[in-house]
Each structure stands twice: as C-alpha cells, then as structure tokens.
Amino acid sequence: DKSGSAVYGLSHSSSLVENCIVSNNVAYLGTGSKCCFRRCRIVGNRATYRGAAGQNCDFVSCLINGNNSDNQVDYAYRFESSTIGPDVSPSDTIALTNPRDSLTVLNSLILGGKQHSNIKARNSAFVKGNGVQDGNLTDCIVTNAAALEVDENFVPVVGRNVAIDRGNSARYSFADNGETGLAGNPRIMNGAMDIGCFEADWKPVYSKILGRGAVCWRDGTVNAKGERHEMRR
C-alpha cells in the first residue's frame, strides 16, 4: 500500500520501539516508519521500496545488519551509538537525511555498504571506500575492515578493533540509552566508551592481569577467598 512497515508510528519523536528484535519482515518501507528505535536489533528484513531498516526514524544504540533493499536507512533524523554490520544491500547504507544535509552520524560503527555523500559524521568509524566525504568527517576513523574486527555477535575484539575506547561518552545519554551495550558489557570499560552499540569485553584481559579467577565483574570482582574488589579506572 506504499506505506506499510513492521512498525508504523506517528512521529520519530513520539513513537518509541525499545529493546526489540525485528527480523524476517517484508514491507514496502521495511522495518519502521516514523518512530524511534532504541536498543534494538534490526536484522534480516526486506523493504520492497527502500529503507530496509526504516524510513523517517531515529536509530539509537541499535544493531542493523542483513537487511535487503536499495538502502538500509532512508531519511533518518538521528543515528547515534549504533552498529551497521557488513551484510548490507549493495546500495547506500545511510541514504538520505531528514531534514536533508542535517544528520550527523554519532559514535557509530559502519562496517558495510556505502554512505550518501551528504552524510556527516563525528566520533564514528567507517571501512575505507564507504563513500563518506573526508570534509564531512570529524574525529572519525576510516580504515580497512581488518582493523575494525568484531566477533560473531558484532562485539569489538580487544586488540583488533581500533574503534575501542574511541567513542565520545559526552554525546551519549546513559539515562535514555542504558548503562550497558547490547551484549551486556558496561558502556564504560577500560576507562572509555567504544564506538558502536556494543562494548568490548575486557573481562578476560582483567582476569589475566589479576592472575586469579574472577566470578563477579559487573558490581566488582570476587577472588577465590570471597574478597570483593571494585574495578575502577
């Protein structure tokens, strides 16, 4: 009907989709229209028109991957602290902005596809050849895919992903977007926030440094004697 989607809201500022997984949906406008996706996984959807992950939407702390259409995100208002995986349709990943030329991609990890030339970005990371104009990048990383390695769950790999500890926490709302990344790791580990919606897992590194088995990490470590040690940096 040229307006359908999995979630069809009233506006990006009043219709909230939070902590949801949307997958295997096919609609004219794909996953969402006129809504805000927060802490969502948008994977494996298809738009018969364009905007497989959504059109006229906000995307905050979201994973987007494996969606099929002319582009992933169409006419976005906000795109912040999110990750776009490598499995995307061959056309634009973030195609257009709404209002045009005003969208700034913030704290986001873009692993696949290419960006429309009018996209601006700050504190974000892109794979080389993605189409973003150098003049539109501020405090960004543009490198090869090997330097932005993620595991099978899209979590940045310590020592193999240069976007780790490169996010700007001043541009992240902990009250709205949560204290942890989508994989459950605290948003601030090793003293700084990572780029994207996932935080790298430093627990194995901490455990090796301590030289003892740690059984509790979120609220502090507990050694074999039951002694609690708060991890602070």
Tab-separated table of C-alpha atoms in Angstrom:
chain	number	residue	atom	x	y	z
A	1	ASP	CA	0.000	0.000	0.000
A	2	LYS	CA	3.119	2.192	-0.272
A	3	SER	CA	3.153	2.978	3.451
A	4	GLY	CA	3.441	-0.334	5.326
A	5	SER	CA	6.235	-1.367	7.689
A	6	ALA	CA	6.717	-3.671	10.674
A	7	VAL	CA	6.290	-0.660	12.983
A	8	TYR	CA	4.413	2.367	11.689
A	9	GLY	CA	4.415	5.259	14.150
A	10	LEU	CA	3.073	8.771	14.443
A	11	SER	CA	6.454	10.502	14.504
A	12	HIS	CA	10.082	9.810	15.331
A	13	SER	CA	9.762	11.950	18.460
A	14	SER	CA	6.655	10.276	19.923
A	15	SER	CA	6.651	6.604	18.868
A	16	LEU	CA	9.309	4.530	20.673
A	17	VAL	CA	10.410	0.987	19.852
A	18	GLU	CA	12.742	-0.161	22.633
A	19	ASN	CA	14.642	-3.383	23.442
A	20	CYS	CA	13.126	-5.213	20.497
A	21	ILE	CA	14.305	-7.634	17.829
A	22	VAL	CA	12.730	-7.164	14.413
A	23	SER	CA	13.575	-9.840	11.854
A	24	ASN	CA	12.159	-11.630	8.791
A	25	ASN	CA	9.759	-8.806	7.976
A	26	VAL	CA	8.897	-7.764	4.431
A	27	ALA	CA	7.049	-4.497	3.784
A	28	TYR	CA	7.051	-1.534	1.444
A	29	LEU	CA	9.068	0.627	3.871
A	30	GLY	CA	10.827	-2.243	5.616
A	31	THR	CA	11.201	-2.331	9.386
A	32	GLY	CA	9.950	1.018	10.614
A	33	SER	CA	8.448	4.336	9.660
A	34	LYS	CA	8.050	7.482	11.781
A	35	CYS	CA	9.398	6.018	15.020
A	36	CYS	CA	12.469	5.904	17.246
A	37	PHE	CA	14.343	2.615	17.542
A	38	ARG	CA	16.341	2.407	20.780
A	39	ARG	CA	18.481	-0.590	21.820
A	40	CYS	CA	17.011	-2.724	19.055
A	41	ARG	CA	18.364	-5.418	16.752
A	42	ILE	CA	17.105	-4.907	13.212
A	43	VAL	CA	18.312	-7.880	11.197
A	44	GLY	CA	17.200	-9.873	8.165
A	45	ASN	CA	14.340	-7.651	6.951
A	46	ARG	CA	13.421	-6.514	3.454
A	47	ALA	CA	11.798	-3.402	2.001
A	48	THR	CA	10.095	-3.701	-1.370
A	49	TYR	CA	10.683	0.043	-1.865
A	50	ARG	CA	13.680	1.286	0.148
A	51	GLY	CA	14.837	1.872	3.712
A	52	ALA	CA	15.025	-1.758	4.845
A	53	ALA	CA	15.868	-0.763	8.431
A	54	GLY	CA	13.488	2.183	8.439
A	55	GLN	CA	12.448	5.499	6.964
A	56	ASN	CA	11.855	8.805	8.802
A	57	CYS	CA	13.175	7.254	12.028
A	58	ASP	CA	15.698	7.695	14.832
A	59	PHE	CA	18.225	4.914	15.448
A	60	VAL	CA	19.946	4.988	18.835
A	61	SER	CA	22.076	2.119	20.212
A	62	CYS	CA	20.870	-0.279	17.526
A	63	LEU	CA	22.367	-3.134	15.521
A	64	ILE	CA	21.451	-3.104	11.829
A	65	ASN	CA	22.541	-5.966	9.589
A	66	GLY	CA	21.403	-8.305	6.846
A	67	ASN	CA	18.527	-6.146	5.625
A	68	ASN	CA	17.779	-6.006	1.919
A	69	SER	CA	16.616	-3.040	-0.142
A	70	ASP	CA	18.050	-0.127	-2.103
A	71	ASN	CA	19.384	1.144	1.229
A	72	GLN	CA	19.331	0.380	4.936
A	73	VAL	CA	18.346	3.740	6.424
A	74	ASP	CA	16.336	6.298	4.498
A	75	TYR	CA	15.566	9.866	5.627
A	76	ALA	CA	16.901	9.496	9.173
A	77	TYR	CA	16.597	12.138	11.874
A	78	ARG	CA	19.146	10.633	14.319
A	79	PHE	CA	21.744	7.905	14.003
A	80	GLU	CA	23.726	7.504	17.203
A	81	SER	CA	25.838	4.896	19.016
A	82	SER	CA	24.766	2.211	16.560
A	83	THR	CA	26.436	-0.525	14.523
A	84	ILE	CA	25.787	-1.433	10.897
A	85	GLY	CA	27.171	-4.871	10.077
A	86	PRO	CA	28.966	-5.918	6.890
A	87	ASP	CA	25.982	-7.794	5.433
A	88	VAL	CA	24.039	-4.994	3.768
A	89	SER	CA	22.483	-4.389	0.372
A	90	PRO	CA	24.866	-3.002	-2.233
A	91	SER	CA	23.371	0.485	-2.436
A	92	ASP	CA	23.587	3.273	0.156
A	93	THR	CA	23.709	2.236	3.822
A	94	ILE	CA	22.521	5.578	5.168
A	95	ALA	CA	20.999	7.142	2.081
A	96	LEU	CA	19.364	10.437	2.884
A	97	THR	CA	18.807	12.665	5.867
A	98	ASN	CA	15.728	14.359	7.190
A	99	PRO	CA	15.893	17.311	7.080
A	100	ARG	CA	18.352	16.970	4.233
A	101	ASP	CA	22.024	17.711	4.986
A	102	SER	CA	21.477	17.999	8.744
A	103	LEU	CA	22.035	14.436	10.021
A	104	THR	CA	25.290	13.782	11.834
A	105	VAL	CA	26.150	10.141	12.454
A	106	LEU	CA	27.473	9.976	16.040
A	107	ASN	CA	29.533	7.320	17.850
A	108	SER	CA	28.593	4.711	15.241
A	109	LEU	CA	30.457	1.782	13.688
A	110	ILE	CA	29.716	1.295	9.977
A	111	LEU	CA	31.189	-1.978	8.690
A	112	GLY	CA	29.475	-2.354	5.329
A	113	GLY	CA	27.817	-0.601	2.424
A	114	LYS	CA	28.440	2.989	1.448
A	115	GLN	CA	27.136	6.326	2.656
A	116	HIS	CA	25.434	9.064	0.677
A	117	SER	CA	27.755	11.983	0.028
A	118	ASN	CA	25.712	14.373	2.201
A	119	ILE	CA	26.172	12.326	5.379
A	120	LYS	CA	28.224	13.979	8.115
A	121	ALA	CA	29.840	12.008	10.931
A	122	ARG	CA	31.505	12.597	14.293
A	123	ASN	CA	33.326	10.099	16.529
A	124	SER	CA	32.407	7.270	14.166
A	125	ALA	CA	34.308	4.539	12.323
A	126	PHE	CA	33.966	3.508	8.689
A	127	VAL	CA	35.534	0.971	6.362
A	128	LYS	CA	37.529	2.563	3.548
A	129	GLY	CA	35.636	3.151	0.326
A	130	ASN	CA	32.285	3.765	2.017
A	131	GLY	CA	31.609	6.994	0.135
A	132	VAL	CA	31.722	9.457	3.030
A	133	GLN	CA	33.437	12.680	2.025
A	134	ASP	CA	36.571	13.477	4.044
A	135	GLY	CA	35.326	17.013	4.605
A	136	ASN	CA	32.238	15.631	6.366
A	137	LEU	CA	34.183	13.646	8.986
A	138	THR	CA	35.095	14.984	12.440
A	139	ASP	CA	37.144	12.851	14.867
A	140	CYS	CA	36.360	9.758	12.799
A	141	ILE	CA	38.254	6.592	11.875
A	142	VAL	CA	38.407	5.416	8.262
A	143	THR	CA	40.375	2.190	7.899
A	144	ASN	CA	40.268	-1.326	6.473
A	145	ALA	CA	37.848	-3.970	7.719
A	146	ALA	CA	40.615	-5.965	9.431
A	147	ALA	CA	41.305	-3.047	11.789
A	148	LEU	CA	37.634	-2.966	12.848
A	149	GLU	CA	37.298	-6.643	13.735
A	150	VAL	CA	34.182	-7.792	15.590
A	151	ASP	CA	33.238	-11.249	16.832
A	152	GLU	CA	30.257	-13.316	15.691
A	153	ASN	CA	27.992	-11.144	17.866
A	154	PHE	CA	29.385	-7.858	16.467
A	155	VAL	CA	31.237	-7.079	19.708
A	156	PRO	CA	34.586	-5.306	19.021
A	157	VAL	CA	37.585	-7.580	19.583
A	158	VAL	CA	40.142	-6.242	22.059
A	159	GLY	CA	43.467	-5.626	20.360
A	160	ARG	CA	41.969	-5.955	16.874
A	161	ASN	CA	39.480	-3.123	16.672
A	162	VAL	CA	40.756	0.459	16.652
A	163	ALA	CA	37.265	1.815	17.455
A	164	ILE	CA	37.581	0.517	21.032
A	165	ASP	CA	37.814	3.355	23.591
A	166	ARG	CA	37.315	5.920	20.814
A	167	GLY	CA	33.681	6.851	21.484
A	168	ASN	CA	32.603	10.159	22.990
A	169	SER	CA	30.611	9.480	26.156
A	170	ALA	CA	29.674	13.175	26.387
A	171	ARG	CA	27.447	12.590	23.359
A	172	TYR	CA	25.788	9.510	24.877
A	173	SER	CA	22.753	9.673	27.163
A	174	PHE	CA	23.153	6.964	29.800
A	175	ALA	CA	19.715	7.759	31.226
A	176	ASP	CA	17.999	7.139	27.890
A	177	ASN	CA	20.227	4.532	26.281
A	178	GLY	CA	21.359	2.380	29.180
A	179	GLU	CA	24.494	1.700	31.187
A	180	THR	CA	25.464	-1.339	29.088
A	181	GLY	CA	25.976	-2.148	25.429
A	182	LEU	CA	23.647	-4.579	23.684
A	183	ALA	CA	25.824	-7.534	24.743
A	184	GLY	CA	25.560	-6.573	28.432
A	185	ASN	CA	29.038	-5.160	28.970
A	186	PRO	CA	29.219	-1.792	30.795
A	187	ARG	CA	29.325	1.112	28.353
A	188	ILE	CA	32.489	2.376	30.019
A	189	MET	CA	35.170	-0.331	30.264
A	190	ASN	CA	38.907	0.325	30.287
A	191	GLY	CA	38.180	3.959	31.022
A	192	ALA	CA	36.360	4.982	27.832
A	193	MET	CA	33.341	4.169	25.685
A	194	ASP	CA	33.623	2.259	22.408
A	195	ILE	CA	32.208	3.349	19.063
A	196	GLY	CA	29.008	1.484	18.133
A	197	CYS	CA	26.229	-0.173	20.121
A	198	PHE	CA	28.463	-2.860	21.680
A	199	GLU	CA	31.199	-2.505	24.265
A	200	ALA	CA	34.285	-4.717	24.012
A	201	ASP	CA	34.630	-7.423	26.663
A	202	TRP	CA	37.685	-6.636	28.789
A	203	LYS	CA	36.947	-9.249	31.474
A	204	PRO	CA	39.381	-11.876	30.096
A	205	VAL	CA	42.098	-9.208	29.941
A	206	TYR	CA	41.399	-8.069	33.513
A	207	SER	CA	41.356	-11.674	34.724
A	208	LYS	CA	44.725	-12.384	33.154
A	209	ILE	CA	46.224	-9.264	34.730
A	210	LEU	CA	44.861	-10.140	38.158
A	211	GLY	CA	46.126	-13.702	37.875
A	212	ARG	CA	43.101	-15.112	39.641
A	213	GLY	CA	39.666	-16.382	38.654
A	214	ALA	CA	37.045	-13.648	38.742
A	215	VAL	CA	33.444	-14.711	39.220
A	216	CYS	CA	31.724	-11.361	39.574
A	217	TRP	CA	32.503	-8.378	37.395
A	218	ARG	CA	29.519	-6.116	36.958
A	219	ASP	CA	29.471	-4.974	40.586
A	220	GLY	CA	33.134	-5.674	41.262
A	221	THR	CA	35.414	-8.709	41.211
A	222	VAL	CA	35.396	-11.529	43.746
A	223	ASN	CA	38.515	-13.636	44.218
A	224	ALA	CA	38.762	-17.236	45.358
A	225	LYS	CA	38.640	-16.145	49.015
A	226	GLY	CA	35.386	-14.296	48.529
A	227	GLU	CA	37.028	-10.891	48.765
A	228	ARG	CA	35.352	-8.227	46.650
A	229	HIS	CA	37.461	-5.825	44.642
A	230	GLU	CA	35.866	-2.910	42.820
A	231	MET	CA	37.259	-2.359	39.353
A	232	ARG	CA	37.819	1.347	38.850
A	233	ARG	CA	39.946	3.332	36.439
